[in-house]
């Protein structure tokens, strides 16, 4: 399959130049859409040729039209290829889900994507509970995430995504309503586009990598990770536990390595960090100065660490689970069963955050006091 140049809808035509007998070769392939049946009417070229024979003066007009059409098609193709290279592929490369893949694989995904759709403030981009077979990628503007009650639980900025698990085929409905906050442009990264790129011979390695991601997420659902490890009474049978397990991004951090937190105003957005199965410490500065050890099975806001430039270092190997706060809220606000454990988790987060903030404040003050003042050599 080649580059997707456009879409033909009900009532539109294609191949008219060939039917008029002006050219005997097609410049593009028209393929039926991936969903539903397509019914087309074939207008005989012989019938049109007979009409042109009867009205020969019309042929000159059609040839002039053909020349203009060829130029327009060439311009459209060039515009599409430019969009793929300058907009679509760079945007995909910055996402959490696809950022680790090479340019060629991302291009093979992008060729089957439709260019972003513009929305006005207040427009609904996706409705909670509606069928979902794609990941939404914000190319321009800002959108809000809402639960069915109307409460806003998060905001997506340019470069942010929502619905990665839907693009992976792990979830089939939108978990929240996505509404335009400002004028925005949003692109759908579909399951079909991912499958197409993964099905190509050169995409075999990337396909295996995606399959590992899918298998890992399913494994998290089975075990209830990370909530079941927090000793807060969360059950694998709770919908919220399963949803959080599905969206959690796991990183295995080995001794000598560090986990890099993300800021609240980053593309990823405000996130919660769950540390399980191992010993970890908060460190500060380029030399990774020790600040404090983190208690086993802990949760804290990544934004707090990022604000101070702190990182989480592995004393022994540990598992880190990143969960966007917006997705966490979407899960717990729609599941009554979450009430039995969510307040205990929020209390644990608050207590750990206060301890970390205090120790970071002290450590930062100590580091500053040890720095040589710029006037010291002159004293």
mmCIF file of N, CA and C in Angstrom, residues 234-353:
data_model
loop_
_atom_site.group_PDB
_atom_site.id
_atom_site.type_symbol
_atom_site.label_atom_id
_atom_site.label_comp_id
_atom_site.label_asym_id
_atom_site.label_seq_id
_atom_site.Cartn_x
_atom_site.Cartn_y
_atom_site.Cartn_z
ATOM 1 N N UNK A 234 -7.241 -2.635 47.153
ATOM 2 C CA UNK A 234 -7.742 -2.679 45.776
ATOM 3 C C UNK A 234 -7.845 -4.132 45.322
ATOM 4 N N UNK A 235 -8.886 -4.427 44.559
ATOM 5 C CA UNK A 235 -9.134 -5.790 44.099
ATOM 6 C C UNK A 235 -8.964 -5.891 42.595
ATOM 7 N N UNK A 236 -8.467 -7.041 42.135
ATOM 8 C CA UNK A 236 -8.320 -7.267 40.696
ATOM 9 C C UNK A 236 -9.675 -7.262 39.996
ATOM 10 N N UNK A 237 -10.730 -7.485 40.770
ATOM 11 C CA UNK A 237 -12.057 -7.494 40.186
ATOM 12 C C UNK A 237 -12.652 -6.115 39.990
ATOM 13 N N UNK A 238 -12.049 -5.092 40.609
ATOM 14 C CA UNK A 238 -12.551 -3.729 40.473
ATOM 15 C C UNK A 238 -12.242 -3.199 39.072
ATOM 16 N N UNK A 239 -13.225 -2.571 38.468
ATOM 17 C CA UNK A 239 -13.026 -2.009 37.132
ATOM 18 C C UNK A 239 -11.901 -0.980 37.146
ATOM 19 N N UNK A 240 -11.886 -0.135 38.184
ATOM 20 C CA UNK A 240 -10.866 0.915 38.257
ATOM 21 C C UNK A 240 -9.461 0.326 38.355
ATOM 22 N N UNK A 241 -9.308 -0.754 39.118
ATOM 23 C CA UNK A 241 -7.999 -1.406 39.249
ATOM 24 C C UNK A 241 -7.527 -1.920 37.898
ATOM 25 N N UNK A 242 -8.441 -2.513 37.152
ATOM 26 C CA UNK A 242 -8.098 -3.083 35.851
ATOM 27 C C UNK A 242 -7.780 -1.990 34.825
ATOM 28 N N UNK A 243 -8.551 -0.915 34.864
ATOM 29 C CA UNK A 243 -8.298 0.181 33.926
ATOM 30 C C UNK A 243 -6.954 0.839 34.209
ATOM 31 N N UNK A 244 -6.660 1.080 35.474
ATOM 32 C CA UNK A 244 -5.387 1.695 35.848
ATOM 33 C C UNK A 244 -4.225 0.781 35.461
ATOM 34 N N UNK A 245 -4.394 -0.519 35.647
ATOM 35 C CA UNK A 245 -3.362 -1.468 35.235
ATOM 36 C C UNK A 245 -3.148 -1.414 33.725
ATOM 37 N N UNK A 246 -4.220 -1.198 33.002
ATOM 38 C CA UNK A 246 -4.152 -1.175 31.538
ATOM 39 C C UNK A 246 -3.373 0.030 31.017
ATOM 40 N N UNK A 247 -3.526 1.183 31.677
ATOM 41 C CA UNK A 247 -2.889 2.413 31.177
ATOM 42 C C UNK A 247 -1.529 2.679 31.829
ATOM 43 N N UNK A 248 -1.163 1.912 32.848
ATOM 44 C CA UNK A 248 0.101 2.150 33.550
ATOM 45 C C UNK A 248 1.299 1.819 32.655
ATOM 46 N N UNK A 249 2.263 2.737 32.606
ATOM 47 C CA UNK A 249 3.487 2.542 31.820
ATOM 48 C C UNK A 249 4.596 2.067 32.761
ATOM 49 N N UNK A 250 4.991 0.827 32.606
ATOM 50 C CA UNK A 250 5.974 0.232 33.515
ATOM 51 C C UNK A 250 7.396 0.413 32.994
ATOM 52 N N UNK A 251 8.295 0.762 33.918
ATOM 53 C CA UNK A 251 9.726 0.820 33.613
ATOM 54 C C UNK A 251 10.453 -0.006 34.660
ATOM 55 N N UNK A 252 11.346 -0.876 34.228
ATOM 56 C CA UNK A 252 12.171 -1.649 35.167
ATOM 57 C C UNK A 252 13.523 -0.951 35.268
ATOM 58 N N UNK A 253 13.836 -0.439 36.452
ATOM 59 C CA UNK A 253 15.047 0.355 36.646
ATOM 60 C C UNK A 253 16.086 -0.477 37.395
ATOM 61 N N UNK A 254 17.238 -0.634 36.781
ATOM 62 C CA UNK A 254 18.297 -1.468 37.367
ATOM 63 C C UNK A 254 19.250 -0.624 38.223
ATOM 64 N N UNK A 255 19.993 -1.270 39.129
ATOM 65 C CA UNK A 255 20.940 -0.540 39.987
ATOM 66 C C UNK A 255 21.908 0.308 39.158
ATOM 67 N N UNK A 256 22.128 1.538 39.632
ATOM 68 C CA UNK A 256 23.006 2.450 38.913
ATOM 69 C C UNK A 256 22.272 3.312 37.903
ATOM 70 N N UNK A 257 21.010 2.994 37.641
ATOM 71 C CA UNK A 257 20.213 3.770 36.705
ATOM 72 C C UNK A 257 19.223 4.641 37.467
ATOM 73 N N UNK A 258 18.645 5.627 36.771
ATOM 74 C CA UNK A 258 17.686 6.521 37.413
ATOM 75 C C UNK A 258 16.407 6.605 36.581
ATOM 76 N N UNK A 259 15.320 6.904 37.265
ATOM 77 C CA UNK A 259 14.034 7.149 36.616
ATOM 78 C C UNK A 259 13.849 8.653 36.494
ATOM 79 N N UNK A 260 13.583 9.122 35.272
ATOM 80 C CA UNK A 260 13.436 10.556 35.012
ATOM 81 C C UNK A 260 11.961 10.960 35.132
ATOM 82 N N UNK A 261 11.589 11.770 36.112
ATOM 83 C CA UNK A 261 10.189 12.202 36.248
ATOM 84 C C UNK A 261 9.822 13.257 35.213
ATOM 85 N N UNK A 262 8.539 13.411 34.946
ATOM 86 C CA UNK A 262 8.072 14.421 34.001
ATOM 87 C C UNK A 262 7.369 15.544 34.762
ATOM 88 N N UNK A 263 7.477 16.745 34.231
ATOM 89 C CA UNK A 263 6.858 17.912 34.858
ATOM 90 C C UNK A 263 5.358 17.933 34.589
ATOM 91 N N UNK A 264 4.629 18.610 35.454
ATOM 92 C CA UNK A 264 3.173 18.694 35.293
ATOM 93 C C UNK A 264 2.780 19.400 34.009
ATOM 94 N N UNK A 265 3.615 20.333 33.532
ATOM 95 C CA UNK A 265 3.276 21.073 32.324
ATOM 96 C C UNK A 265 3.886 20.455 31.065
ATOM 97 N N UNK A 266 4.357 19.217 31.167
ATOM 98 C CA UNK A 266 4.909 18.526 30.010
ATOM 99 C C UNK A 266 3.778 17.986 29.139
ATOM 100 N N UNK A 267 4.141 17.464 27.974
ATOM 101 C CA UNK A 267 3.145 16.860 27.077
ATOM 102 C C UNK A 267 2.451 15.690 27.763
ATOM 103 N N UNK A 268 3.192 14.931 28.547
ATOM 104 C CA UNK A 268 2.596 13.799 29.266
ATOM 105 C C UNK A 268 1.571 14.279 30.279
ATOM 106 N N UNK A 269 1.803 15.438 30.882
ATOM 107 C CA UNK A 269 0.882 15.972 31.881
ATOM 108 C C UNK A 269 1.200 15.459 33.270
ATOM 109 N N UNK A 270 0.456 15.952 34.252
ATOM 110 C CA UNK A 270 0.664 15.539 35.642
ATOM 111 C C UNK A 270 0.535 14.022 35.750
ATOM 112 N N UNK A 271 1.505 13.402 36.410
ATOM 113 C CA UNK A 271 1.534 11.946 36.506
ATOM 114 C C UNK A 271 1.855 11.492 37.918
ATOM 115 N N UNK A 272 1.355 10.312 38.243
ATOM 116 C CA UNK A 272 1.668 9.658 39.510
ATOM 117 C C UNK A 272 2.734 8.596 39.272
ATOM 118 N N UNK A 273 3.681 8.496 40.199
ATOM 119 C CA UNK A 273 4.724 7.483 40.121
ATOM 120 C C UNK A 273 4.504 6.460 41.231
ATOM 121 N N UNK A 274 4.355 5.202 40.837
ATOM 122 C CA UNK A 274 4.238 4.098 41.784
ATOM 123 C C UNK A 274 5.548 3.330 41.752
ATOM 124 N N UNK A 275 6.179 3.175 42.923
ATOM 125 C CA UNK A 275 7.436 2.443 43.027
ATOM 126 C C UNK A 275 7.166 1.131 43.755
ATOM 127 N N UNK A 276 7.488 0.012 43.109
ATOM 128 C CA UNK A 276 7.197 -1.305 43.687
ATOM 129 C C UNK A 276 8.400 -2.232 43.513
ATOM 130 N N UNK A 277 8.420 -3.271 44.315
ATOM 131 C CA UNK A 277 9.361 -4.387 44.178
ATOM 132 C C UNK A 277 10.818 -3.949 44.063
ATOM 133 N N UNK A 278 11.324 -3.309 45.077
ATOM 134 C CA UNK A 278 12.727 -2.932 45.079
ATOM 135 C C UNK A 278 12.976 -1.720 45.963
ATOM 136 N N UNK A 279 14.234 -1.306 46.030
ATOM 137 C CA UNK A 279 14.611 -0.163 46.837
ATOM 138 C C UNK A 279 15.025 0.984 45.930
ATOM 139 N N UNK A 280 14.476 2.169 46.195
ATOM 140 C CA UNK A 280 14.770 3.344 45.384
ATOM 141 C C UNK A 280 15.031 4.532 46.288
ATOM 142 N N UNK A 281 15.767 5.500 45.742
ATOM 143 C CA UNK A 281 16.105 6.698 46.517
ATOM 144 C C UNK A 281 15.930 7.933 45.644
ATOM 145 N N UNK A 282 15.532 9.022 46.294
ATOM 146 C CA UNK A 282 15.452 10.312 45.610
ATOM 147 C C UNK A 282 16.841 10.927 45.618
ATOM 148 N N UNK A 283 17.299 11.368 44.442
ATOM 149 C CA UNK A 283 18.625 11.978 44.328
ATOM 150 C C UNK A 283 18.490 13.329 43.637
ATOM 151 N N UNK A 284 19.503 14.168 43.843
ATOM 152 C CA UNK A 284 19.434 15.543 43.353
ATOM 153 C C UNK A 284 20.746 15.923 42.676
ATOM 154 N N UNK A 285 20.653 16.684 41.613
ATOM 155 C CA UNK A 285 21.851 17.191 40.956
ATOM 156 C C UNK A 285 22.449 16.210 39.970
ATOM 157 N N UNK A 286 23.405 16.708 39.204
ATOM 158 C CA UNK A 286 24.067 15.878 38.198
ATOM 159 C C UNK A 286 24.868 14.740 38.827
ATOM 160 N N UNK A 287 25.345 14.980 40.051
ATOM 161 C CA UNK A 287 26.129 13.939 40.726
ATOM 162 C C UNK A 287 25.252 13.003 41.550
ATOM 163 N N UNK A 288 23.927 13.153 41.410
ATOM 164 C CA UNK A 288 22.962 12.271 42.069
ATOM 165 C C UNK A 288 23.177 12.210 43.585
ATOM 166 N N UNK A 289 23.200 13.383 44.202
ATOM 167 C CA UNK A 289 23.361 13.448 45.654
ATOM 168 C C UNK A 289 22.151 12.840 46.348
ATOM 169 N N UNK A 290 22.388 11.959 47.289
ATOM 170 C CA UNK A 290 21.316 11.265 48.001
ATOM 171 C C UNK A 290 20.472 12.247 48.811
ATOM 172 N N UNK A 291 19.156 12.108 48.698
ATOM 173 C CA UNK A 291 18.224 12.937 49.460
ATOM 174 C C UNK A 291 17.479 12.103 50.491
ATOM 175 N N UNK A 292 16.891 11.001 50.061
ATOM 176 C CA UNK A 292 16.162 10.124 50.982
ATOM 177 C C UNK A 292 15.813 8.820 50.283
ATOM 178 N N UNK A 293 15.627 7.788 51.096
ATOM 179 C CA UNK A 293 15.139 6.518 50.578
ATOM 180 C C UNK A 293 13.621 6.572 50.505
ATOM 181 N N UNK A 294 13.066 5.947 49.496
ATOM 182 C CA UNK A 294 11.617 5.890 49.375
ATOM 183 C C UNK A 294 11.104 4.627 50.050
ATOM 184 N N UNK A 295 9.999 4.729 50.770
ATOM 185 C CA UNK A 295 9.441 3.538 51.399
ATOM 186 C C UNK A 295 8.971 2.543 50.349
ATOM 187 N N UNK A 296 8.964 1.278 50.704
ATOM 188 C CA UNK A 296 8.524 0.232 49.791
ATOM 189 C C UNK A 296 7.057 0.440 49.433
ATOM 190 N N UNK A 297 6.723 0.193 48.172
ATOM 191 C CA UNK A 297 5.349 0.329 47.679
ATOM 192 C C UNK A 297 4.812 1.733 47.970
ATOM 193 N N UNK A 298 5.379 2.681 47.262
ATOM 194 C CA UNK A 298 5.010 4.068 47.523
ATOM 195 C C UNK A 298 4.440 4.721 46.279
ATOM 196 N N UNK A 299 3.793 5.861 46.466
ATOM 197 C CA UNK A 299 3.242 6.635 45.363
ATOM 198 C C UNK A 299 3.507 8.109 45.636
ATOM 199 N N UNK A 300 3.889 8.837 44.607
ATOM 200 C CA UNK A 300 4.137 10.275 44.767
ATOM 201 C C UNK A 300 3.966 10.964 43.414
ATOM 202 N N UNK A 301 3.705 12.276 43.424
ATOM 203 C CA UNK A 301 3.531 13.014 42.177
ATOM 204 C C UNK A 301 4.875 13.265 41.497
ATOM 205 N N UNK A 302 4.975 12.908 40.225
ATOM 206 C CA UNK A 302 6.225 13.111 39.497
ATOM 207 C C UNK A 302 6.562 14.592 39.372
ATOM 208 N N UNK A 303 5.523 15.422 39.267
ATOM 209 C CA UNK A 303 5.753 16.843 39.100
ATOM 210 C C UNK A 303 6.551 17.455 40.232
ATOM 211 N N UNK A 304 6.375 16.933 41.440
ATOM 212 C CA UNK A 304 7.128 17.425 42.601
ATOM 213 C C UNK A 304 8.616 17.186 42.400
ATOM 214 N N UNK A 305 8.965 15.984 41.946
ATOM 215 C CA UNK A 305 10.374 15.658 41.711
ATOM 216 C C UNK A 305 10.942 16.515 40.583
ATOM 217 N N UNK A 306 10.174 16.630 39.499
ATOM 218 C CA UNK A 306 10.649 17.378 38.338
ATOM 219 C C UNK A 306 10.870 18.850 38.676
ATOM 220 N N UNK A 307 10.026 19.404 39.530
ATOM 221 C CA UNK A 307 10.139 20.811 39.914
ATOM 222 C C UNK A 307 11.488 21.100 40.559
ATOM 223 N N UNK A 308 11.996 20.140 41.309
ATOM 224 C CA UNK A 308 13.269 20.320 42.002
ATOM 225 C C UNK A 308 14.451 19.763 41.199
ATOM 226 N N UNK A 309 14.160 19.183 40.050
ATOM 227 C CA UNK A 309 15.234 18.573 39.269
ATOM 228 C C UNK A 309 15.718 17.270 39.871
ATOM 229 N N UNK A 310 14.864 16.625 40.675
ATOM 230 C CA UNK A 310 15.239 15.370 41.343
ATOM 231 C C UNK A 310 14.912 14.168 40.458
ATOM 232 N N UNK A 311 15.562 13.053 40.765
ATOM 233 C CA UNK A 311 15.334 11.798 40.047
ATOM 234 C C UNK A 311 15.197 10.672 41.062
ATOM 235 N N UNK A 312 14.781 9.512 40.588
ATOM 236 C CA UNK A 312 14.658 8.345 41.459
ATOM 237 C C UNK A 312 15.689 7.323 41.023
ATOM 238 N N UNK A 313 16.654 7.058 41.907
ATOM 239 C CA UNK A 313 17.745 6.144 41.591
ATOM 240 C C UNK A 313 17.467 4.763 42.157
ATOM 241 N N UNK A 314 17.934 3.751 41.432
ATOM 242 C CA UNK A 314 17.744 2.369 41.861
ATOM 243 C C UNK A 314 18.876 1.952 42.807
ATOM 244 N N UNK A 315 18.509 1.623 44.048
ATOM 245 C CA UNK A 315 19.466 1.022 44.987
ATOM 246 C C UNK A 315 19.550 -0.458 44.657
ATOM 247 N N UNK A 316 18.392 -1.087 44.542
ATOM 248 C CA UNK A 316 18.260 -2.399 43.926
ATOM 249 C C UNK A 316 17.272 -2.220 42.766
ATOM 250 N N UNK A 317 17.137 -3.219 41.932
ATOM 251 C CA UNK A 317 16.192 -3.114 40.821
ATOM 252 C C UNK A 317 14.789 -2.843 41.353
ATOM 253 N N UNK A 318 14.091 -1.917 40.714
ATOM 254 C CA UNK A 318 12.715 -1.655 41.126
ATOM 255 C C UNK A 318 11.846 -1.408 39.896
ATOM 256 N N UNK A 319 10.548 -1.577 40.077
ATOM 257 C CA UNK A 319 9.585 -1.309 39.013
ATOM 258 C C UNK A 319 8.932 0.038 39.261
ATOM 259 N N UNK A 320 8.912 0.851 38.235
ATOM 260 C CA UNK A 320 8.251 2.155 38.304
ATOM 261 C C UNK A 320 7.062 2.147 37.353
ATOM 262 N N UNK A 321 5.916 2.573 37.849
ATOM 263 C CA UNK A 321 4.714 2.655 37.025
ATOM 264 C C UNK A 321 4.289 4.121 36.940
ATOM 265 N N UNK A 322 4.243 4.626 35.720
ATOM 266 C CA UNK A 322 3.770 6.000 35.500
ATOM 267 C C UNK A 322 2.306 5.945 35.075
ATOM 268 N N UNK A 323 1.462 6.693 35.778
ATOM 269 C CA UNK A 323 0.043 6.775 35.440
ATOM 270 C C UNK A 323 -0.341 8.242 35.359
ATOM 271 N N UNK A 324 -0.828 8.657 34.226
ATOM 272 C CA UNK A 324 -1.278 10.039 34.095
ATOM 273 C C UNK A 324 -2.415 10.283 35.073
ATOM 274 N N UNK A 325 -2.333 11.397 35.775
ATOM 275 C CA UNK A 325 -3.353 11.673 36.783
ATOM 276 C C UNK A 325 -4.740 11.767 36.154
ATOM 277 N N UNK A 326 -4.830 12.282 34.946
ATOM 278 C CA UNK A 326 -6.136 12.384 34.287
ATOM 279 C C UNK A 326 -6.752 11.008 34.078
ATOM 280 N N UNK A 327 -5.941 10.042 33.669
ATOM 281 C CA UNK A 327 -6.459 8.685 33.448
ATOM 282 C C UNK A 327 -6.785 8.015 34.778
ATOM 283 N N UNK A 328 -5.999 8.314 35.809
ATOM 284 C CA UNK A 328 -6.298 7.793 37.147
ATOM 285 C C UNK A 328 -7.667 8.299 37.606
ATOM 286 N N UNK A 329 -7.912 9.596 37.447
ATOM 287 C CA UNK A 329 -9.187 10.168 37.880
ATOM 288 C C UNK A 329 -10.347 9.628 37.055
ATOM 289 N N UNK A 330 -10.136 9.451 35.761
ATOM 290 C CA UNK A 330 -11.178 8.874 34.907
ATOM 291 C C UNK A 330 -11.596 7.509 35.440
ATOM 292 N N UNK A 331 -10.613 6.714 35.852
ATOM 293 C CA UNK A 331 -10.899 5.363 36.329
ATOM 294 C C UNK A 331 -11.634 5.369 37.669
ATOM 295 N N UNK A 332 -11.149 6.149 38.639
ATOM 296 C CA UNK A 332 -11.716 6.068 39.986
ATOM 297 C C UNK A 332 -13.058 6.786 40.101
ATOM 298 N N UNK A 333 -13.262 7.841 39.320
ATOM 299 C CA UNK A 333 -14.514 8.587 39.422
ATOM 300 C C UNK A 333 -15.696 7.855 38.804
ATOM 301 N N UNK A 334 -15.411 6.852 37.980
ATOM 302 C CA UNK A 334 -16.496 6.119 37.326
ATOM 303 C C UNK A 334 -16.709 4.725 37.901
ATOM 304 N N UNK A 335 -15.995 4.394 38.968
ATOM 305 C CA UNK A 335 -16.120 3.076 39.583
ATOM 306 C C UNK A 335 -16.426 3.216 41.073
ATOM 307 N N UNK A 336 -17.657 2.939 41.505
ATOM 308 C CA UNK A 336 -18.018 3.055 42.931
ATOM 309 C C UNK A 336 -17.120 2.214 43.840
ATOM 310 N N UNK A 337 -16.617 1.086 43.320
ATOM 311 C CA UNK A 337 -15.772 0.210 44.133
ATOM 312 C C UNK A 337 -14.466 0.875 44.531
ATOM 313 N N UNK A 338 -14.056 1.915 43.810
ATOM 314 C CA UNK A 338 -12.795 2.590 44.117
ATOM 315 C C UNK A 338 -12.858 3.360 45.422
ATOM 316 N N UNK A 339 -14.066 3.665 45.890
ATOM 317 C CA UNK A 339 -14.199 4.450 47.123
ATOM 318 C C UNK A 339 -13.579 3.748 48.327
ATOM 319 N N UNK A 340 -13.504 2.416 48.286
ATOM 320 C CA UNK A 340 -12.998 1.676 49.444
ATOM 321 C C UNK A 340 -11.486 1.788 49.605
ATOM 322 N N UNK A 341 -10.786 2.230 48.538
ATOM 323 C CA UNK A 341 -9.331 2.308 48.655
ATOM 324 C C UNK A 341 -8.721 3.640 48.212
ATOM 325 N N UNK A 342 -9.465 4.432 47.421
ATOM 326 C CA UNK A 342 -8.841 5.602 46.825
ATOM 327 C C UNK A 342 -8.407 6.642 47.852
ATOM 328 N N UNK A 343 -9.188 6.800 48.945
ATOM 329 C CA UNK A 343 -8.810 7.816 49.931
ATOM 330 C C UNK A 343 -7.573 7.395 50.707
ATOM 331 N N UNK A 344 -7.419 6.100 50.918
ATOM 332 C CA UNK A 344 -6.198 5.617 51.552
ATOM 333 C C UNK A 344 -4.984 5.879 50.674
ATOM 334 N N UNK A 345 -5.157 5.714 49.365
ATOM 335 C CA UNK A 345 -4.056 5.967 48.440
ATOM 336 C C UNK A 345 -3.736 7.459 48.377
ATOM 337 N N UNK A 346 -4.766 8.296 48.371
ATOM 338 C CA UNK A 346 -4.532 9.740 48.330
ATOM 339 C C UNK A 346 -3.797 10.199 49.586
ATOM 340 N N UNK A 347 -4.139 9.614 50.735
ATOM 341 C CA UNK A 347 -3.464 9.962 51.980
ATOM 342 C C UNK A 347 -2.002 9.549 51.927
ATOM 343 N N UNK A 348 -1.743 8.346 51.393
ATOM 344 C CA UNK A 348 -0.361 7.878 51.268
ATOM 345 C C UNK A 348 0.433 8.807 50.344
ATOM 346 N N UNK A 349 -0.172 9.213 49.240
ATOM 347 C CA UNK A 349 0.494 10.129 48.310
ATOM 348 C C UNK A 349 0.825 11.452 48.999
ATOM 349 N N UNK A 350 -0.131 11.970 49.743
ATOM 350 C CA UNK A 350 0.079 13.254 50.416
ATOM 351 C C UNK A 350 1.202 13.168 51.436
ATOM 352 N N UNK A 351 1.218 12.103 52.229
ATOM 353 C CA UNK A 351 2.243 11.951 53.258
ATOM 354 C C UNK A 351 3.631 11.816 52.643
ATOM 355 N N UNK A 352 3.746 10.998 51.610
ATOM 356 C CA UNK A 352 5.046 10.817 50.957
ATOM 357 C C UNK A 352 5.495 12.116 50.303
ATOM 358 N N UNK A 353 4.573 12.813 49.663
ATOM 359 C CA UNK A 353 4.911 14.072 48.992
ATOM 360 C C UNK A 353 5.434 15.100 49.985
#
